Amino acid sequence: MGETTKDDDFLLKSFFAEVSEVERDNEVLRILSCFKLNPFEYLNLPFDASPEDVKKQYRKISLMVHPDKCKHPQAKEAFGALAKAQQLLLDQQERDYLLIQVNSAKEELRAKRKKQLKKDTASKIKSLVEEGKYDQQYERSEEFQKELKLKVRELLTDQEWRRRKMQMRISEEEGRLKKDEEETKEMWKRKREHEEQWEGTREKRVSSWRDFMKTGKKGKKGEIRPPKLKTEDPNKSYVQRPVKRG
């Protein structure tokens, strides 16, 4: 195993010693033109690539576009994109998510092809005779792989759009809840300030009431005056209410 690794390292070094600057620049441009949601494209790998394939391919391409070895002004950006692609493909959860989209794309393409075969009698007969070998051969073809790549792009784009819309709704809801919380805090703050202001004038109000009870008048402007007692008008006649006697 150790000897195999050394041989691989030697072959890699020999290979990159022959790689021209133009080839490095072209690889940088290829990476930067990849569909951002599909890490398989960045590493130029098929969808059935194993984790070991991912590591090996990353090592090969990253050496080509490494900022220390490649003079392209965007080499650093391409190198970072490769590192992220490898990280996603080695993460089991992310890898499972991608493969689910790949399988969904395959199912859609198979259903589409099934409809086409119903119209094409010759192809249908050939498919039945070869017991599925015809379909397997087609799925290995370059034509199918191109269609699969495009369909995967479509599904990944749709899923990302759904994710962003959901994130937008969550952000809006969080913003609404935060606003409600701030308004509630402000309401309680105003109520507390009002209570503190009311309590601060308590002594003044008590003192004013005491003065009133003693003098019947307010000594200062702004204090509450007692109600005036009504007196009988001497110019008006009135009948005295009879007094009950026991």
Coordinates of N, CA and C in Angstrom, one line a residue, residues 57-230:
Q57 N -9.1 12.8 -6.9 CA -9.4 13.9 -7.9 C -9.1 15.3 -7.4
Y58 N -9.4 15.5 -6.1 CA -9.2 16.8 -5.5 C -7.7 17.1 -5.5
R59 N -6.9 16.1 -5.1 CA -5.5 16.2 -5.0 C -4.9 16.6 -6.3
K60 N -5.4 15.9 -7.3 CA -4.8 16.1 -8.7 C -5.1 17.5 -9.2
I61 N -6.4 17.9 -9.1 CA -6.8 19.2 -9.7 C -6.3 20.4 -8.8
S62 N -6.3 20.2 -7.5 CA -5.9 21.3 -6.6 C -4.4 21.6 -6.8
L63 N -3.6 20.6 -7.2 CA -2.2 20.9 -7.5 C -2.0 21.8 -8.7
M64 N -3.0 21.6 -9.7 CA -2.9 22.3 -10.9 C -3.2 23.8 -10.7
V65 N -4.2 24.1 -9.8 CA -4.7 25.5 -9.6 C -4.2 26.1 -8.3
H66 N -3.3 25.5 -7.6 CA -2.9 26.0 -6.4 C -2.2 27.4 -6.6
P67 N -2.6 28.4 -5.8 CA -2.1 29.8 -6.0 C -0.6 29.9 -6.1
D68 N 0.1 28.9 -5.4 CA 1.6 29.0 -5.4 C 2.2 28.5 -6.7
K69 N 1.4 27.7 -7.5 CA 1.9 27.1 -8.7 C 1.2 27.7 -9.9
C70 N 0.0 28.3 -9.8 CA -0.7 28.8 -10.9 C -0.7 30.4 -10.8
K71 N -0.3 31.0 -11.9 CA -0.2 32.5 -11.9 C -1.6 33.2 -12.2
H72 N -2.6 32.4 -12.5 CA -3.9 33.1 -12.9 C -4.4 33.9 -11.7
P73 N -4.9 35.1 -12.0 CA -5.4 36.0 -10.9 C -6.5 35.4 -10.0
Q74 N -7.3 34.5 -10.6 CA -8.4 33.9 -9.9 C -8.1 32.4 -9.4
A75 N -6.8 32.1 -9.4 CA -6.4 30.8 -8.9 C -6.8 30.5 -7.5
K76 N -6.7 31.5 -6.6 CA -7.1 31.3 -5.2 C -8.6 31.0 -5.1
E77 N -9.4 31.7 -5.9 CA -10.9 31.5 -5.9 C -11.2 30.1 -6.4
A78 N -10.5 29.7 -7.4 CA -10.8 28.3 -7.9 C -10.3 27.3 -6.9
F79 N -9.2 27.5 -6.3 CA -8.7 26.5 -5.3 C -9.7 26.4 -4.1
G80 N -10.3 27.6 -3.7 CA -11.2 27.5 -2.6 C -12.5 26.8 -3.0
A81 N -13.0 27.0 -4.3 CA -14.2 26.3 -4.7 C -13.9 24.8 -4.8
L82 N -12.8 24.4 -5.1 CA -12.4 22.9 -5.1 C -12.5 22.3 -3.7
A83 N -11.9 23.1 -2.8 CA -11.8 22.6 -1.4 C -13.3 22.5 -0.8
K84 N -14.1 23.4 -1.2 CA -15.5 23.4 -0.7 C -16.2 22.2 -1.3
A85 N -16.0 21.9 -2.6 CA -16.6 20.8 -3.3 C -16.2 19.5 -2.7
Q86 N -14.9 19.3 -2.4 CA -14.5 18.1 -1.7 C -15.2 18.0 -0.3
Q87 N -15.2 19.1 0.4 CA -15.8 19.0 1.7 C -17.3 18.6 1.7
L88 N -18.0 19.1 0.7 CA -19.4 18.7 0.5 C -19.6 17.2 0.2
L89 N -18.7 16.7 -0.7 CA -18.9 15.3 -1.2 C -18.4 14.3 -0.1
L90 N -17.6 14.8 0.8 CA -17.1 13.9 1.9 C -18.0 13.9 3.1
D91 N -18.9 14.9 3.1 CA -20.0 15.0 4.2 C -21.1 14.1 3.8
Q92 N -21.4 13.1 4.6 CA -22.3 12.0 4.3 C -23.7 12.6 4.1
Q93 N -24.1 13.6 4.9 CA -25.5 14.2 4.8 C -25.6 14.9 3.5
E94 N -24.6 15.8 3.2 CA -24.6 16.5 1.9 C -24.6 15.6 0.7
R95 N -23.8 14.6 0.8 CA -23.7 13.6 -0.3 C -25.0 12.9 -0.5
D96 N -25.7 12.5 0.5 CA -27.0 11.8 0.4 C -28.0 12.7 -0.2
Y97 N -28.0 14.0 0.1 CA -28.9 14.9 -0.4 C -28.7 15.0 -2.0
L98 N -27.4 15.2 -2.4 CA -27.1 15.3 -3.8 C -27.5 14.0 -4.6
L99 N -27.3 12.9 -4.0 CA -27.6 11.6 -4.7 C -29.1 11.4 -4.8
I100 N -29.8 11.9 -3.8 CA -31.3 11.9 -3.9 C -31.8 12.7 -5.1
Q101 N -31.2 13.8 -5.3 CA -31.5 14.6 -6.5 C -31.1 13.9 -7.8
V102 N -30.0 13.3 -7.8 CA -29.5 12.5 -8.9 C -30.5 11.4 -9.3
N103 N -30.9 10.6 -8.3 CA -31.8 9.5 -8.5 C -33.2 10.0 -9.0
S104 N -33.6 11.2 -8.4 CA -34.9 11.8 -8.9 C -34.8 12.2 -10.4
A105 N -33.6 12.7 -10.7 CA -33.4 13.1 -12.1 C -33.4 11.9 -13.0
K106 N -32.8 10.8 -12.6 CA -32.8 9.6 -13.4 C -34.2 9.0 -13.6
E107 N -35.0 9.1 -12.5 CA -36.4 8.5 -12.6 C -37.2 9.4 -13.6
E108 N -37.0 10.7 -13.6 CA -37.7 11.5 -14.5 C -37.3 11.2 -16.0
L109 N -36.0 11.1 -16.2 CA -35.5 10.8 -17.5 C -36.0 9.4 -18.0
R110 N -36.0 8.4 -17.1 CA -36.5 7.1 -17.4 C -38.0 7.1 -17.8
A111 N -38.8 7.9 -17.1 CA -40.2 8.0 -17.4 C -40.4 8.6 -18.7
K112 N -39.6 9.6 -19.0 CA -39.7 10.3 -20.3 C -39.3 9.4 -21.4
R113 N -38.3 8.6 -21.2 CA -37.8 7.6 -22.2 C -38.9 6.5 -22.5
K114 N -39.5 6.1 -21.4 CA -40.6 5.1 -21.5 C -41.7 5.5 -22.4
K115 N -42.1 6.8 -22.3 CA -43.1 7.4 -23.2 C -42.6 7.4 -24.6
Q116 N -41.4 7.7 -24.8 CA -40.8 7.7 -26.2 C -40.8 6.3 -26.8
L117 N -40.5 5.3 -25.9 CA -40.4 3.9 -26.4 C -41.8 3.4 -26.8
K118 N -42.8 3.9 -26.2 CA -44.2 3.4 -26.6 C -44.5 3.8 -28.0
K119 N -43.9 4.9 -28.4 CA -44.2 5.4 -29.8 C -43.3 4.7 -30.8
D120 N -42.1 4.3 -30.3 CA -41.1 3.7 -31.2 C -41.2 2.1 -31.0
T121 N -41.9 1.5 -31.9 CA -42.1 0.0 -31.7 C -40.8 -0.8 -31.8
A122 N -39.9 -0.4 -32.7 CA -38.6 -1.1 -32.9 C -37.8 -1.1 -31.7
S123 N -37.7 0.1 -31.1 CA -36.9 0.3 -29.9 C -37.5 -0.5 -28.7
K124 N -38.9 -0.5 -28.7 CA -39.5 -1.2 -27.6 C -39.3 -2.7 -27.7
I125 N -39.3 -3.3 -28.9 CA -39.1 -4.7 -29.1 C -37.6 -5.1 -28.7
K126 N -36.7 -4.2 -29.2 CA -35.3 -4.4 -28.9 C -35.1 -4.4 -27.4
S127 N -35.7 -3.5 -26.7 CA -35.6 -3.4 -25.2 C -36.1 -4.6 -24.5
L128 N -37.2 -5.2 -25.0 CA -37.8 -6.4 -24.4 C -36.9 -7.6 -24.7
V129 N -36.4 -7.7 -25.9 CA -35.5 -8.8 -26.3 C -34.3 -8.9 -25.4
E130 N -33.6 -7.7 -25.2 CA -32.4 -7.7 -24.5 C -32.6 -7.6 -23.0
E131 N -33.8 -7.7 -22.5 CA -34.1 -7.7 -21.1 C -33.5 -6.6 -20.3
G132 N -33.7 -5.4 -20.8 CA -33.2 -4.2 -20.0 C -31.8 -3.8 -20.4
K133 N -31.1 -4.6 -21.2 CA -29.7 -4.3 -21.5 C -29.7 -3.0 -22.4
Y134 N -30.7 -2.9 -23.2 CA -30.8 -1.7 -24.1 C -30.8 -0.4 -23.2
D135 N -31.7 -0.4 -22.2 CA -31.8 0.8 -21.3 C -30.5 1.0 -20.5
Q136 N -29.9 0.0 -20.1 CA -28.6 0.1 -19.3 C -27.5 0.7 -20.2
Q137 N -27.5 0.2 -21.4 CA -26.5 0.8 -22.4 C -26.8 2.2 -22.7
Y138 N -28.1 2.6 -22.8 CA -28.4 4.0 -23.1 C -28.0 4.9 -21.9
E139 N -28.2 4.4 -20.7 CA -27.9 5.2 -19.5 C -26.4 5.4 -19.3
R140 N -25.6 4.6 -20.0 CA -24.1 4.8 -20.0 C -23.7 5.7 -21.1
S141 N -24.6 6.0 -22.0 CA -24.2 6.8 -23.2 C -23.9 8.3 -22.8
E142 N -23.2 8.9 -23.7 CA -22.9 10.3 -23.5 C -24.1 11.2 -23.5
E143 N -25.1 10.8 -24.4 CA -26.3 11.6 -24.5 C -27.1 11.6 -23.2
F144 N -27.2 10.4 -22.6 CA -28.0 10.3 -21.3 C -27.2 11.1 -20.2
Q145 N -25.9 11.0 -20.2 CA -25.2 11.7 -19.1 C -25.3 13.2 -19.2
K146 N -25.4 13.7 -20.5 CA -25.6 15.1 -20.6 C -27.0 15.5 -20.1
E147 N -28.0 14.7 -20.5 CA -29.4 15.0 -20.1 C -29.5 14.9 -18.5
L148 N -28.8 13.9 -18.0 CA -28.8 13.7 -16.5 C -28.2 14.9 -15.8
K149 N -27.1 15.4 -16.4 CA -26.4 16.6 -15.8 C -27.3 17.8 -15.8
L150 N -28.0 18.0 -16.9 CA -28.9 19.2 -17.0 C -30.1 19.0 -16.1
K151 N -30.6 17.8 -16.0 CA -31.8 17.5 -15.1 C -31.4 17.7 -13.6
V152 N -30.2 17.3 -13.3 CA -29.7 17.5 -11.9 C -29.6 19.0 -11.6
R153 N -29.1 19.7 -12.5 CA -29.0 21.2 -12.4 C -30.4 21.8 -12.1
E154 N -31.4 21.3 -12.9 CA -32.7 21.8 -12.7 C -33.3 21.5 -11.4
L155 N -33.1 20.3 -10.9 CA -33.7 19.9 -9.6 C -32.9 20.6 -8.4
L156 N -31.6 20.7 -8.5 CA -30.9 21.4 -7.5 C -31.3 22.9 -7.4
T157 N -31.5 23.5 -8.6 CA -31.9 24.9 -8.6 C -33.3 25.1 -8.0
D158 N -34.2 24.1 -8.3 CA -35.5 24.2 -7.7 C -35.5 24.0 -6.2
Q159 N -34.7 23.1 -5.7 CA -34.5 22.9 -4.3 C -33.9 24.1 -3.6
E160 N -32.9 24.7 -4.2 CA -32.3 25.9 -3.6 C -33.3 27.0 -3.6
W161 N -34.1 27.2 -4.6 CA -35.1 28.3 -4.6 C -36.1 28.1 -3.5
R162 N -36.5 26.8 -3.3 CA -37.4 26.5 -2.2 C -36.8 26.8 -0.9
R163 N -35.5 26.4 -0.7 CA -34.8 26.7 0.5 C -34.7 28.2 0.8
R164 N -34.4 28.9 -0.2 CA -34.3 30.4 0.0 C -35.6 31.0 0.4
K165 N -36.7 30.6 -0.3 CA -38.0 31.1 0.0 C -38.4 30.8 1.4
M166 N -38.1 29.6 1.9 CA -38.4 29.2 3.2 C -37.6 30.0 4.2
Q167 N -36.3 30.2 3.9 CA -35.4 31.0 4.7 C -36.0 32.5 4.8
M168 N -36.5 33.0 3.7 CA -37.0 34.3 3.7 C -38.2 34.4 4.6
R169 N -39.1 33.4 4.5 CA -40.3 33.4 5.4 C -39.9 33.3 6.8
I170 N -38.9 32.5 7.1 CA -38.4 32.4 8.5 C -37.9 33.7 9.0
S171 N -37.1 34.4 8.1 CA -36.5 35.7 8.5 C -37.6 36.7 8.7
E172 N -38.6 36.7 7.9 CA -39.7 37.6 8.0 C -40.5 37.4 9.3
E173 N -40.7 36.1 9.6 CA -41.4 35.8 10.9 C -40.6 36.2 12.1
E174 N -39.3 35.9 12.0 CA -38.4 36.3 13.1 C -38.4 37.8 13.3
G175 N -38.4 38.5 12.2 CA -38.4 40.0 12.2 C -39.7 40.5 12.9
R176 N -40.8 39.8 12.5 CA -42.1 40.2 13.1 C -42.2 40.0 14.6
L177 N -41.7 38.8 15.0 CA -41.6 38.5 16.4 C -40.7 39.4 17.2
K178 N -39.6 39.8 16.6 CA -38.7 40.7 17.2 C -39.3 42.1 17.4
K179 N -40.1 42.5 16.3 CA -40.8 43.8 16.4 C -41.8 43.8 17.5
D180 N -42.6 42.7 17.6 CA -43.6 42.6 18.6 C -43.0 42.7 20.0
E181 N -41.8 42.0 20.1 CA -41.2 42.0 21.4 C -40.7 43.4 21.8
E182 N -40.1 44.1 20.8 CA -39.6 45.4 21.1 C -40.8 46.4 21.5
E183 N -41.9 46.2 20.7 CA -43.1 47.1 21.1 C -43.6 46.8 22.5
T184 N -43.6 45.5 22.8 CA -44.1 45.1 24.2 C -43.1 45.7 25.2
K185 N -41.8 45.6 25.0 CA -40.9 46.2 25.9 C -41.1 47.7 26.1
E186 N -41.3 48.3 25.0 CA -41.5 49.8 25.0 C -42.8 50.2 25.7
M187 N -43.8 49.3 25.6 CA -45.1 49.6 26.3 C -44.9 49.5 27.8
W188 N -44.2 48.4 28.2 CA -44.0 48.2 29.7 C -43.0 49.3 30.2
K189 N -42.1 49.8 29.4 CA -41.2 50.8 29.8 C -42.0 52.1 30.1
R190 N -42.9 52.5 29.1 CA -43.7 53.7 29.3 C -44.6 53.5 30.5
K191 N -45.2 52.4 30.8 CA -46.0 52.1 31.9 C -45.2 52.3 33.2
R192 N -44.0 51.7 33.2 CA -43.1 51.8 34.4 C -42.7 53.3 34.7
E193 N -42.4 54.0 33.6 CA -42.1 55.4 33.8 C -43.2 56.2 34.3
H194 N -44.5 55.9 33.8 CA -45.7 56.6 34.3 C -45.9 56.3 35.8
E195 N -45.7 55.0 36.2 CA -45.9 54.7 37.6 C -44.8 55.3 38.5
E196 N -43.6 55.4 38.0 CA -42.5 56.1 38.7 C -42.8 57.6 38.9
Q197 N -43.3 58.2 37.8 CA -43.7 59.6 37.8 C -44.8 59.9 38.8
W198 N -45.8 59.0 38.8 CA -47.0 59.1 39.7 C -46.5 58.9 41.2
E199 N -45.6 58.0 41.4 CA -45.1 57.8 42.7 C -44.3 58.9 43.2
G200 N -43.6 59.6 42.3 CA -42.7 60.7 42.6 C -43.5 61.9 43.0
T201 N -44.8 62.1 42.6 CA -45.6 63.2 43.0 C -46.5 62.9 44.2
R202 N -46.3 61.7 44.8 CA -47.2 61.3 45.8 C -47.2 62.2 47.0
E203 N -46.0 62.6 47.5 CA -45.8 63.4 48.6 C -46.5 64.8 48.4
K204 N -46.3 65.3 47.2 CA -46.9 66.6 46.9 C -48.5 66.5 46.9
R205 N -49.0 65.4 46.4 CA -50.5 65.3 46.4 C -51.0 65.1 47.9
V206 N -50.3 64.3 48.7 CA -50.7 64.1 50.1 C -50.6 65.4 50.8
S207 N -49.5 66.2 50.6 CA -49.4 67.4 51.3 C -50.5 68.4 50.9
S208 N -50.8 68.4 49.7 CA -51.9 69.3 49.2 C -53.2 69.0 49.8
W209 N -53.5 67.6 50.0 CA -54.7 67.2 50.6 C -54.8 67.6 52.1
R210 N -53.7 67.4 52.7 CA -53.6 67.8 54.1 C -53.9 69.3 54.4
D211 N -53.3 70.1 53.5 CA -53.5 71.6 53.6 C -55.0 71.9 53.4
F212 N -55.6 71.2 52.5 CA -57.0 71.4 52.2 C -57.9 71.0 53.4
M213 N -57.5 69.9 54.0 CA -58.3 69.4 55.2 C -58.2 70.4 56.4
K214 N -57.0 71.1 56.5 CA -56.8 72.0 57.6 C -57.5 73.3 57.3
T215 N -57.4 73.9 56.1 CA -57.8 75.3 55.9 C -59.1 75.3 55.0
G216 N -59.4 74.3 54.3 CA -60.5 74.3 53.4 C -60.2 75.0 52.1
K217 N -59.0 75.5 52.0 CA -58.5 76.2 50.8 C -57.2 75.7 50.4
K218 N -56.9 76.1 49.2 CA -55.6 75.7 48.7 C -54.7 76.9 48.9
G219 N -53.5 76.7 49.4 CA -52.6 77.8 49.6 C -51.8 78.2 48.4
K220 N -51.8 77.3 47.5 CA -50.9 77.5 46.3 C -51.8 77.3 45.0
K221 N -51.3 78.0 44.0 CA -52.0 77.9 42.7 C -51.8 76.5 42.1
G222 N -52.9 76.1 41.6 CA -52.8 74.7 41.0 C -53.3 73.7 41.9
E223 N -53.6 74.0 43.2 CA -54.1 72.9 44.1 C -55.6 72.8 44.0
I224 N -56.1 71.7 44.4 CA -57.5 71.4 44.3 C -58.3 72.2 45.3
R225 N -59.4 72.9 44.8 CA -60.2 73.6 45.7 C -61.4 72.8 46.1
P226 N -61.9 73.0 47.4 CA -63.1 72.2 47.8 C -64.3 72.7 47.2
P227 N -65.3 71.9 47.0 CA -66.6 72.4 46.4 C -67.3 73.5 47.2
K228 N -67.9 74.5 46.6 CA -68.6 75.6 47.3 C -69.9 75.0 47.7
L229 N -70.3 75.5 49.0 CA -71.6 75.1 49.5 C -72.7 76.0 49.0
K230 N -73.8 75.5 48.6 CA -74.9 76.4 48.1 C -75.6 77.0 49.3

